[in-house]
Short mmCIF file of C-alpha atoms and ligand atoms in Angstrom, two decimals:
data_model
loop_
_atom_site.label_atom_id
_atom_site.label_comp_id
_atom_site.label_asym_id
_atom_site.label_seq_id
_atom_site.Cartn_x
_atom_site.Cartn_y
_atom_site.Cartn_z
CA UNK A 4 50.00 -69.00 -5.32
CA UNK A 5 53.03 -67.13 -3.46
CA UNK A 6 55.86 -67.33 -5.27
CA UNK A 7 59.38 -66.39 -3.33
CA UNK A 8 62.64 -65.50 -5.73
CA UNK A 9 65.58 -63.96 -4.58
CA UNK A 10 68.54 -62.19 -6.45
CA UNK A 11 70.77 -58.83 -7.01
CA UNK A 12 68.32 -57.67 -10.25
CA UNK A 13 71.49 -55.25 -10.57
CA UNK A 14 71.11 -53.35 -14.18
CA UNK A 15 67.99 -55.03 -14.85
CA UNK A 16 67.75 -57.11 -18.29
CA UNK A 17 66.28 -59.63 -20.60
CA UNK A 18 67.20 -62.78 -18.31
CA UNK A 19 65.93 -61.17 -14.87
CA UNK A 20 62.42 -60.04 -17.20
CA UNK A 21 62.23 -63.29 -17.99
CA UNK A 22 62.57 -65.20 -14.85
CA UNK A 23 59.93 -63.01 -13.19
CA UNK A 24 57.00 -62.93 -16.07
CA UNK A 25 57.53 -66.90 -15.41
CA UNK A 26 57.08 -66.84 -11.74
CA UNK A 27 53.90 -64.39 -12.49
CA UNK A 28 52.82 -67.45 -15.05
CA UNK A 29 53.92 -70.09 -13.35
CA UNK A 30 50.81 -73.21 -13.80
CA UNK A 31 48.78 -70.72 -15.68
CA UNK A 32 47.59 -68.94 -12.59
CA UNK A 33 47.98 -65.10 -11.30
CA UNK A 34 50.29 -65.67 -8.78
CA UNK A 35 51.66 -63.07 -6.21
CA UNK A 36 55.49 -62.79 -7.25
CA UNK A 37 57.57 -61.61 -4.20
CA UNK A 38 61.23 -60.67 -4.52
CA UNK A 39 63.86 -60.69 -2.53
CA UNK A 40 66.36 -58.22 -3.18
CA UNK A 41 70.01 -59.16 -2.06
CA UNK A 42 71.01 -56.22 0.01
CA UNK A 43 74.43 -54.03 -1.32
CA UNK A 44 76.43 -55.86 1.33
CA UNK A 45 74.81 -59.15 0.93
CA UNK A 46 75.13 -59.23 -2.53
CA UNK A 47 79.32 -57.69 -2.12
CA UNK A 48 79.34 -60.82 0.18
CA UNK A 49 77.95 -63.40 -2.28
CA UNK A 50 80.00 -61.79 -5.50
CA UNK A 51 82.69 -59.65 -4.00
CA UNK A 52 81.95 -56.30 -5.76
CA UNK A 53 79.02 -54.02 -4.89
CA UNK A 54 76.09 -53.89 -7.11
CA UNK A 55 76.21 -51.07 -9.69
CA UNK A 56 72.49 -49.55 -8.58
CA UNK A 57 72.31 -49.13 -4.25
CA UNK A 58 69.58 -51.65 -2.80
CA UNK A 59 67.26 -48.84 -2.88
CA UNK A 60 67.49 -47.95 -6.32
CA UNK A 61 67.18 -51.68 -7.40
CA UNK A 62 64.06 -52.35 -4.87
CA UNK A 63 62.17 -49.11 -6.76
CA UNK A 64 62.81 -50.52 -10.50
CA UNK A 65 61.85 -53.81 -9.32
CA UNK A 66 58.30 -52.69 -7.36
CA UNK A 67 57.82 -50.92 -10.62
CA UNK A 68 57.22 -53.96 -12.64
CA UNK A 69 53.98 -55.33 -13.63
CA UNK A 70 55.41 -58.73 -12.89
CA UNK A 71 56.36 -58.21 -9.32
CA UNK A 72 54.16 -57.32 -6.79
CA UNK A 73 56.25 -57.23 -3.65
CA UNK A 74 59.45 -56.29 -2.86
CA UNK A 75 61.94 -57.35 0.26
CA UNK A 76 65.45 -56.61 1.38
CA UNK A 77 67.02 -60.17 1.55
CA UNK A 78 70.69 -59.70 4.26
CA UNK A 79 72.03 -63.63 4.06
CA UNK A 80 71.66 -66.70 3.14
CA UNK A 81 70.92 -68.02 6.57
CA UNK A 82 67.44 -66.23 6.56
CA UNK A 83 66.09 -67.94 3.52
CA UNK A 84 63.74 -70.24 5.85
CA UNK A 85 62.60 -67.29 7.91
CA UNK A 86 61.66 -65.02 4.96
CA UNK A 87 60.00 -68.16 3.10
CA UNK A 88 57.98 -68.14 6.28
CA UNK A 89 57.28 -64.50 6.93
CA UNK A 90 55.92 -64.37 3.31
CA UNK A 91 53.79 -67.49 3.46
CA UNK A 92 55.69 -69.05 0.27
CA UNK A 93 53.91 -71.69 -1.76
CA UNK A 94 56.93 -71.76 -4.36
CA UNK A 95 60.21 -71.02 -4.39
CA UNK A 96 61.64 -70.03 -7.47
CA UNK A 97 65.29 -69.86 -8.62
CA UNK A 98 68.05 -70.07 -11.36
CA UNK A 99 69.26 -73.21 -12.68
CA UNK A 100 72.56 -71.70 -11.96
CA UNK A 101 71.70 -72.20 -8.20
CA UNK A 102 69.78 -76.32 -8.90
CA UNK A 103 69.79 -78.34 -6.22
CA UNK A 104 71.26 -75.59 -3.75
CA UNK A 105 68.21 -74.96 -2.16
CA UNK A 106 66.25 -77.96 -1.63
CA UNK A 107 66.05 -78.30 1.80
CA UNK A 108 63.44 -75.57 1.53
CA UNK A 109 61.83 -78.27 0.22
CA UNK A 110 59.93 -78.73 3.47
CA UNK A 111 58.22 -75.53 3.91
CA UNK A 112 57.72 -74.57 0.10
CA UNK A 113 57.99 -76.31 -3.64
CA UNK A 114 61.31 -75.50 -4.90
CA UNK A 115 61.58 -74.64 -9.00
CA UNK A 116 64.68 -74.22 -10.78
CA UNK A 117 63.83 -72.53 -13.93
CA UNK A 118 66.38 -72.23 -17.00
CA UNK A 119 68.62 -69.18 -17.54
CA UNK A 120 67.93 -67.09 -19.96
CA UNK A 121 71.16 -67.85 -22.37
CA UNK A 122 73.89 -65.07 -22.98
CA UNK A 123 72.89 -62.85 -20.56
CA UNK A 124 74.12 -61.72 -17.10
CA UNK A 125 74.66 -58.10 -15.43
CA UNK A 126 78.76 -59.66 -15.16
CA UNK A 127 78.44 -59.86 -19.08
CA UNK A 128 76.94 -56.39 -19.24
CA UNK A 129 79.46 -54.83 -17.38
CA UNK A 130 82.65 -56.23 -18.85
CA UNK A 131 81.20 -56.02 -22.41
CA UNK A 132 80.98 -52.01 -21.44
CA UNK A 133 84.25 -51.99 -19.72
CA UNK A 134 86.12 -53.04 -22.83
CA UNK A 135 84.59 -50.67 -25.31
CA UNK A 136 85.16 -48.01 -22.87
N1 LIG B 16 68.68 -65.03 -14.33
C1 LIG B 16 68.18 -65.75 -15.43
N2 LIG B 16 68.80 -65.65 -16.64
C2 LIG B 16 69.89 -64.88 -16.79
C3 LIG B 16 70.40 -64.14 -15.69
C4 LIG B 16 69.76 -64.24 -14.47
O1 LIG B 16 67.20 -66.49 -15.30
N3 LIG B 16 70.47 -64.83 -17.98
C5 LIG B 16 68.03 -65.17 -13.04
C6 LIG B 16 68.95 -65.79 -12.00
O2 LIG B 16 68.99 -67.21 -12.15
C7 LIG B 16 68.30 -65.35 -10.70
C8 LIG B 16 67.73 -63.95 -11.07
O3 LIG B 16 67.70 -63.91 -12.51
O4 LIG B 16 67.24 -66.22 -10.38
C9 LIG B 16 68.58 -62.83 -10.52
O5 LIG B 16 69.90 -63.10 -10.94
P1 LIG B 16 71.14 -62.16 -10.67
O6 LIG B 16 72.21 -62.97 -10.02
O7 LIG B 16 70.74 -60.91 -10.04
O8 LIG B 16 71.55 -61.83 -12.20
P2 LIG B 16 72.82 -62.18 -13.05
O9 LIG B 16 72.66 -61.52 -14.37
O10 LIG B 16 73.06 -63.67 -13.07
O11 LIG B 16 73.96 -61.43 -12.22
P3 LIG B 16 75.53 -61.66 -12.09
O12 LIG B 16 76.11 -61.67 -13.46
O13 LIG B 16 75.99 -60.48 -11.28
O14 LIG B 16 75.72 -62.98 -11.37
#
């Protein structure tokens, strides 16, 4: 299966590993995991500060993982449908932080929310270093 996820993947951790060897695993099968990378000013849009690693730093650590196997710049929200097209999705995959946002996708893919990974997020990771700075 194709399986579609989309996100920043800024300073890459536990919770983004984890989403991503479960869209590789998803129904037991070798699936072809494609990301979509939110793009610096996509992702300043979405959470109003720029991502610490430039889109093209973030899309080389992420085509470097064995769990991913193709990489995309993602520029708004409003091309969802058109990407979900352009890569043939069977599956779209996202945080429960984002359930029920996307189902109207429902007609061209499955949509999956899968469960964050607790305690984690790159907002956590930066402000934790900010204050023992
Ligand atoms: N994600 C996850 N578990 C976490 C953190 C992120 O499953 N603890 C998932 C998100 O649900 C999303 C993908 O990883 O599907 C990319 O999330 P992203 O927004 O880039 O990561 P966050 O750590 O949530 O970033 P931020 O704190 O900047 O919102």
């Amino acid at each position: 299966m194709k399986i579609v996820t989309f996100g920043t993947f800024d300073l890459l951790h536990i919770g983004h590993i984890n989403i991503l060897e479960r869209c590789k695993k998803m129904n037991n099968g070798d699936n072809t995991v494609i990301v979509g990378i939110s793009s610096d000013k996509f992702s300043y849009e979405k959470k109003s500060r720029y991502p610490y690693f430039n889109e093209n730093s973030r899309i080389k650590i992420l085509k470097s993982l064995k769990f991913v196997d193709e990489v995309f710049l993602e520029e708004s929200f409003d091309k969802k449908e058109e990407y979900l097209k352009k890569h043939n999705a069977d599956v779209l995959v996202m945080g429960s932080d984002w359930e029920g946002k996307f189902d109207m996708y429902n007609n061209i893919c499955k949509v999956v929310y899968l469960p964050r990974t607790p305690d984690i997020s790159t907002t956590n990771i930066i402000e934790t270093i900010n204050n023992i700075m």
